[in-house]
PDB file of C-alpha atoms in Angstrom:
ATOM      1  CA  MET A   1     -28.402  10.266 -18.226  1.00  0.00           C
ATOM      2  CA  THR A   2     -26.799   6.954 -17.282  1.00  0.00           C
ATOM      3  CA  CYS A   3     -23.277   6.542 -15.985  1.00  0.00           C
ATOM      4  CA  THR A   4     -21.126   3.604 -16.901  1.00  0.00           C
ATOM      5  CA  SER A   5     -18.617   2.339 -14.376  1.00  0.00           C
ATOM      6  CA  ALA A   6     -15.773   3.547 -16.623  1.00  0.00           C
ATOM      7  CA  PHE A   7     -17.277   7.029 -16.669  1.00  0.00           C
ATOM      8  CA  VAL A   8     -17.607   7.023 -12.887  1.00  0.00           C
ATOM      9  CA  ALA A   9     -14.003   5.843 -12.463  1.00  0.00           C
ATOM     10  CA  GLU A  10     -12.719   8.534 -14.810  1.00  0.00           C
ATOM     11  CA  LYS A  11     -14.786  11.171 -13.072  1.00  0.00           C
ATOM     12  CA  SER A  12     -13.557  10.065  -9.644  1.00  0.00           C
ATOM     13  CA  TYR A  13      -9.943  10.121 -10.825  1.00  0.00           C
ATOM     14  CA  ALA A  14     -10.383  13.593 -12.299  1.00  0.00           C
ATOM     15  CA  GLU A  15     -11.870  14.850  -9.043  1.00  0.00           C
ATOM     16  CA  VAL A  16      -9.097  13.289  -6.962  1.00  0.00           C
ATOM     17  CA  SER A  17      -6.281  14.432  -9.237  1.00  0.00           C
ATOM     18  CA  THR A  18      -7.313  18.100  -8.924  1.00  0.00           C
ATOM     19  CA  VAL A  19      -6.911  17.887  -5.142  1.00  0.00           C
ATOM     20  CA  ALA A  20      -3.439  16.335  -4.889  1.00  0.00           C
ATOM     21  CA  PRO A  21      -0.884  14.830  -7.286  1.00  0.00           C
ATOM     22  CA  ARG A  22      -1.187  11.131  -8.049  1.00  0.00           C
ATOM     23  CA  ILE A  23       1.331   8.700  -6.531  1.00  0.00           C
ATOM     24  CA  THR A  24       1.858   4.997  -7.086  1.00  0.00           C
ATOM     25  CA  ILE A  25       2.836   2.473  -4.455  1.00  0.00           C
ATOM     26  CA  SER A  26       6.076   1.727  -6.293  1.00  0.00           C
ATOM     27  CA  GLU A  27       6.926   5.445  -6.465  1.00  0.00           C
ATOM     28  CA  ARG A  28       6.472   5.736  -2.696  1.00  0.00           C
ATOM     29  CA  CYS A  29       8.552   2.597  -2.238  1.00  0.00           C
ATOM     30  CA  GLN A  30      11.381   4.264  -4.194  1.00  0.00           C
ATOM     31  CA  GLN A  31      11.023   7.497  -2.207  1.00  0.00           C
ATOM     32  CA  LEU A  32      11.414   5.506   1.015  1.00  0.00           C
ATOM     33  CA  GLN A  33      14.348   3.573  -0.509  1.00  0.00           C
ATOM     34  CA  LEU A  34      12.680   0.209   0.110  1.00  0.00           C
ATOM     35  CA  ASN A  35      13.353  -2.881  -1.953  1.00  0.00           C
ATOM     36  CA  CYS A  36       9.980  -4.289  -2.931  1.00  0.00           C
ATOM     37  CA  THR A  37       9.287  -7.295  -5.081  1.00  0.00           C
ATOM     38  CA  GLN A  38       6.259  -7.341  -7.346  1.00  0.00           C
ATOM     39  CA  SER A  39       4.477  -9.728  -4.978  1.00  0.00           C
ATOM     40  CA  LYS A  40       5.137  -7.401  -2.015  1.00  0.00           C
ATOM     41  CA  LEU A  41       3.816  -4.442  -3.990  1.00  0.00           C
ATOM     42  CA  LEU A  42       0.639  -6.404  -4.764  1.00  0.00           C
ATOM     43  CA  ASP A  43       0.269  -7.317  -1.083  1.00  0.00           C
ATOM     44  CA  VAL A  44       0.762  -3.678  -0.079  1.00  0.00           C
ATOM     45  CA  GLY A  45      -1.838  -2.685  -2.684  1.00  0.00           C
ATOM     46  CA  ARG A  46      -4.441  -5.056  -1.249  1.00  0.00           C
ATOM     47  CA  LYS A  47      -3.846  -3.822   2.291  1.00  0.00           C
ATOM     48  CA  LEU A  48      -3.822  -0.199   1.148  1.00  0.00           C
ATOM     49  CA  GLU A  49      -7.204  -0.635  -0.512  1.00  0.00           C
ATOM     50  CA  GLN A  50      -8.587  -1.998   2.781  1.00  0.00           C
ATOM     51  CA  LEU A  51      -7.271   1.027   4.693  1.00  0.00           C
ATOM     52  CA  TYR A  52      -8.659   3.400   2.063  1.00  0.00           C
ATOM     53  CA  VAL A  53     -12.103   1.803   2.256  1.00  0.00           C
ATOM     54  CA  SER A  54     -11.940   1.935   6.044  1.00  0.00           C
ATOM     55  CA  ARG A  55     -11.161   5.667   5.960  1.00  0.00           C
ATOM     56  CA  TYR A  56     -13.427   6.825   3.123  1.00  0.00           C
ATOM     57  CA  ASN A  57     -16.155   4.141   3.142  1.00  0.00           C
ATOM     58  CA  GLU A  58     -15.670   3.599  -0.583  1.00  0.00           C
ATOM     59  CA  LYS A  59     -13.177   1.946  -2.875  1.00  0.00           C
ATOM     60  CA  PRO A  60     -10.393   4.128  -4.259  1.00  0.00           C
ATOM     61  CA  PRO A  61     -10.912   5.581  -7.727  1.00  0.00           C
ATOM     62  CA  GLN A  62      -9.439   3.594 -10.583  1.00  0.00           C
ATOM     63  CA  GLN A  63      -7.779   4.372 -13.845  1.00  0.00           C
ATOM     64  CA  ARG A  64      -7.363   1.541 -16.336  1.00  0.00           C
ATOM     65  CA  GLY A  65      -8.312  -0.988 -13.677  1.00  0.00           C
ATOM     66  CA  VAL A  66      -5.673   0.200 -11.184  1.00  0.00           C
ATOM     67  CA  ASN A  67      -6.428   1.939  -7.893  1.00  0.00           C
ATOM     68  CA  VAL A  68      -5.395   5.590  -7.925  1.00  0.00           C
ATOM     69  CA  TYR A  69      -3.958   7.208  -4.820  1.00  0.00           C
ATOM     70  CA  THR A  70      -2.765  10.747  -4.276  1.00  0.00           C
ATOM     71  CA  THR A  71      -0.148  12.385  -2.126  1.00  0.00           C
ATOM     72  CA  ALA A  72      -3.010  13.073   0.315  1.00  0.00           C
ATOM     73  CA  ASN A  73      -2.987   9.295   0.942  1.00  0.00           C
ATOM     74  CA  ILE A  74       0.736   9.006   1.707  1.00  0.00           C
ATOM     75  CA  ASP A  75      -0.017   8.387   5.378  1.00  0.00           C
ATOM     76  CA  LEU A  76      -2.048   5.305   4.406  1.00  0.00           C
ATOM     77  CA  ILE A  77       0.674   4.051   2.073  1.00  0.00           C
ATOM     78  CA  ASP A  78       3.323   4.564   4.753  1.00  0.00           C
ATOM     79  CA  GLN A  79       1.171   2.817   7.354  1.00  0.00           C
ATOM     80  CA  VAL A  80       1.028  -0.293   5.169  1.00  0.00           C
ATOM     81  CA  PHE A  81       4.798  -0.212   4.581  1.00  0.00           C
ATOM     82  CA  ILE A  82       5.471   0.246   8.317  1.00  0.00           C
ATOM     83  CA  ASN A  83       3.178  -2.653   9.211  1.00  0.00           C
ATOM     84  CA  GLN A  84       4.902  -4.812   6.594  1.00  0.00           C
ATOM     85  CA  LEU A  85       8.378  -3.916   7.896  1.00  0.00           C
ATOM     86  CA  VAL A  86       7.365  -4.597  11.497  1.00  0.00           C
ATOM     87  CA  LYS A  87       5.981  -7.981  10.492  1.00  0.00           C
ATOM     88  CA  GLU A  88       9.158  -8.853   8.559  1.00  0.00           C
ATOM     89  CA  ASN A  89      11.409  -7.671  11.414  1.00  0.00           C
ATOM     90  CA  GLU A  90       9.414  -9.690  13.941  1.00  0.00           C
ATOM     91  CA  LYS A  91       9.793 -12.789  11.777  1.00  0.00           C
ATOM     92  CA  LEU A  92      13.538 -12.152  11.436  1.00  0.00           C
ATOM     93  CA  ARG A  93      13.852 -11.672  15.217  1.00  0.00           C
ATOM     94  CA  LYS A  94      12.068 -14.966  15.884  1.00  0.00           C
ATOM     95  CA  ASP A  95      14.217 -16.779  13.317  1.00  0.00           C
ATOM     96  CA  LEU A  96      17.382 -15.424  14.938  1.00  0.00           C
ATOM     97  CA  GLU A  97      16.171 -16.465  18.407  1.00  0.00           C
ATOM     98  CA  LEU A  98      15.525 -20.002  17.152  1.00  0.00           C
ATOM     99  CA  LYS A  99      18.965 -20.191  15.573  1.00  0.00           C
ATOM    100  CA  ASP A 100      20.562 -18.878  18.767  1.00  0.00           C
ATOM    101  CA  ALA A 101      18.636 -21.399  20.859  1.00  0.00           C
ATOM    102  CA  ASN A 102      19.776 -24.249  18.583  1.00  0.00           C
ATOM    103  CA  ILE A 103      23.416 -23.102  18.792  1.00  0.00           C
ATOM    104  CA  GLN A 104      23.334 -23.029  22.587  1.00  0.00           C
ATOM    105  CA  ARG A 105      22.127 -26.634  22.812  1.00  0.00           C
TER     106      ARG A 105
END
């Protein structure tokens, strides 16, 4: 018996979905009451895939060409959001310091 990649992806999704309910990045974004643009969601998705591979040593299962995550992966999703927020806050802090320095001159 040979397995096609589509069959493997479907099988992986079926196995994952019996363990924990599926969750999308945008759903988690809404749960956390974050405003995310489409480009930010894509960036979060790329970073989330890297974390998933780092943890499980394999790419996340896919359904219709989209990575599938479950509520068991919420800690990974949140970690990416936290890192993103820290990065944005650090940039904002630096911008405000520059503006303050320019005002004081």
